[in-house]
Short mmCIF file of C-alpha atoms in Angstrom, two decimals:
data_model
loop_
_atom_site.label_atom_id
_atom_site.label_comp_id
_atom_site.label_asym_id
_atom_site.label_seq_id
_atom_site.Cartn_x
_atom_site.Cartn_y
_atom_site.Cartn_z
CA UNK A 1 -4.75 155.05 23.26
CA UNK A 2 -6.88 157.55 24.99
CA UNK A 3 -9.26 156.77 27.55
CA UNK A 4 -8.15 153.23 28.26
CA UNK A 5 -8.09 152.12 24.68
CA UNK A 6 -6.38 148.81 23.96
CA UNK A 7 -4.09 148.15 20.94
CA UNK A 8 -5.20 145.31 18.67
CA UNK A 9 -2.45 142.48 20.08
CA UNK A 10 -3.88 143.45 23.47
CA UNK A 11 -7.42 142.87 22.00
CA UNK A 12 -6.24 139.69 20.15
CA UNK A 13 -4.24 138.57 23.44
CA UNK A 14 -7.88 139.05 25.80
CA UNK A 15 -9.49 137.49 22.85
CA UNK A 16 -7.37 134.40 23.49
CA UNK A 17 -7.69 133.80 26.92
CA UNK A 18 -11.52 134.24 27.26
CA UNK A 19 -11.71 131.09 23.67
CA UNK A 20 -8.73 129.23 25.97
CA UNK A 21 -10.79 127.21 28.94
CA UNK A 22 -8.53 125.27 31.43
CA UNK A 23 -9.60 121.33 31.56
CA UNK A 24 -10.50 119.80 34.92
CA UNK A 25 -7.62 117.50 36.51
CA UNK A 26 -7.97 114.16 35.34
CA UNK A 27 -10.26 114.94 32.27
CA UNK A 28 -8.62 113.82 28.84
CA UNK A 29 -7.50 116.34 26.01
CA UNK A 30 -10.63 115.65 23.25
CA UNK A 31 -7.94 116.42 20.25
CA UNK A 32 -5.01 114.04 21.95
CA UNK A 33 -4.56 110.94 20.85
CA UNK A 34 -3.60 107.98 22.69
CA UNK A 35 -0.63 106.50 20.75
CA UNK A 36 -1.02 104.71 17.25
CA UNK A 37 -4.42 106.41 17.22
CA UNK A 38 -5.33 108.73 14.11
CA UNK A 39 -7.59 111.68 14.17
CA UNK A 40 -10.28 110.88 11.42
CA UNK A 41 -9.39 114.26 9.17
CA UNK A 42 -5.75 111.96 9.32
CA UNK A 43 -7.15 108.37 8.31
CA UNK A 44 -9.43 109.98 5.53
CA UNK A 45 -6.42 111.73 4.33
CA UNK A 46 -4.34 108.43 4.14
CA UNK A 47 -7.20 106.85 2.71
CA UNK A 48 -7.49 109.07 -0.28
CA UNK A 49 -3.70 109.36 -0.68
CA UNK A 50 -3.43 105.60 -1.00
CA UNK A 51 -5.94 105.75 -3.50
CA UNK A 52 -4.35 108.05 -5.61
CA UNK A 53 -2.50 105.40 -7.93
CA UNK A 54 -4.83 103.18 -9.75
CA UNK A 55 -7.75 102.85 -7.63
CA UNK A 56 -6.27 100.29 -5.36
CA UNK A 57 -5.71 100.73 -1.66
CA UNK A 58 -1.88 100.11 -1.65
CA UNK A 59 0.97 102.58 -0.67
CA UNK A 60 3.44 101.91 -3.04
CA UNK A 61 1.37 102.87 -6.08
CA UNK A 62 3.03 105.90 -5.71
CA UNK A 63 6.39 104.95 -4.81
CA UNK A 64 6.32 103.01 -7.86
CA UNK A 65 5.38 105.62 -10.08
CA UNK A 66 8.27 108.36 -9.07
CA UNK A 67 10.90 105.14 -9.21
CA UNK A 68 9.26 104.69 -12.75
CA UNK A 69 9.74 108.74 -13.60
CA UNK A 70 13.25 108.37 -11.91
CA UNK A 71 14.13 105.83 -14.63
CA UNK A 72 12.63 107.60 -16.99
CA UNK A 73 14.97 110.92 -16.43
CA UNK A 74 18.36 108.65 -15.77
CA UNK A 75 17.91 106.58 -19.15
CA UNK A 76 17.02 110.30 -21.10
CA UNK A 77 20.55 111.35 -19.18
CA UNK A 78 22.13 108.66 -20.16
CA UNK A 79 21.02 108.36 -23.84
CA UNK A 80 21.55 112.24 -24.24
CA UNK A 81 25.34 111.50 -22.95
CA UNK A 82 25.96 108.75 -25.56
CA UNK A 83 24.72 111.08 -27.98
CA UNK A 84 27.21 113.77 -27.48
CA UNK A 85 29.78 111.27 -26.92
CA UNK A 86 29.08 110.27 -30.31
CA UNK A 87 28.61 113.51 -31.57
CA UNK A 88 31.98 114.45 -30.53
CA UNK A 89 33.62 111.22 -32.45
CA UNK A 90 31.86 112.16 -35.69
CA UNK A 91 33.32 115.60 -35.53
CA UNK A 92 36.68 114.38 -34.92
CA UNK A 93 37.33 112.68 -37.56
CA UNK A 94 36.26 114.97 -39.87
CA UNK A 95 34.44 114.81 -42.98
CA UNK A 96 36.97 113.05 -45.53
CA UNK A 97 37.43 110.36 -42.71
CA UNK A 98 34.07 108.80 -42.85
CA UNK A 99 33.08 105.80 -44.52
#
C-alpha cells in the first residue's frame, strides 16, 4: 500500500459506486414490478416448468407425479412390512409345525 495504493475491496467498493447511478425523483425502477406483474426471464420459466409433465400446460402434472412416486414408496413400505411380519410367523413356528 505504498504510494496511495488501494486494496482490492477498496477497488471493488469504487468499482461499485461509479456502475451504481442514482434515478431521478419520480422516474420508475426499470427491474420493479408493479404487483402481480412477472419479469419475462419469470413467465418463460413458469412456462417451461408447466410444461415439464406431458406436454400440456397444466401445473399439477407435476404434483401428480411426486403424489404418484409417494404411493409408490408407502405401498413398497408397506408390502416390505407384511413381509417381515410374515417372515417372523414362519420362523416361529418352526419347521415341524408347518403344514
Amino acid at each position: 500500500m505504498e504510494n496511495g495504493e488501494r486494496t482490492k475491496d477498496q477497488k471493488k467498493r469504487k468499482k461499485r459506486q461509479k456502475v451504481k447511478k442514482k434515478r431521478k425523483k419520480g422516474q420508475k425502477d426499470k427491474n420493479k414490478m408493479e404487483n402481480g406483474q412477472k419479469t419475462k426471464r419469470k413467465e418463460r420459466r413458469d412456462k417451461r416448468s408447466k410444461r415439464k409433465g406431458n406436454g400440456t400446460k397444466e401445473a399439477s402434472v407435476k404434483a401428480r407425479a411426486r403424489d404418484i412416486s409417494f404411493m409408490k414408496r408407502t405401498v413398497a413400505r408397506y408390502q416390505l412390512r407384511r413381509a417381515l411380519a410374515s417372515n417372523k410367523l414362519f420362523k416361529s413356528r418352526g419347521r415341524n409345525d408347518q403344514q
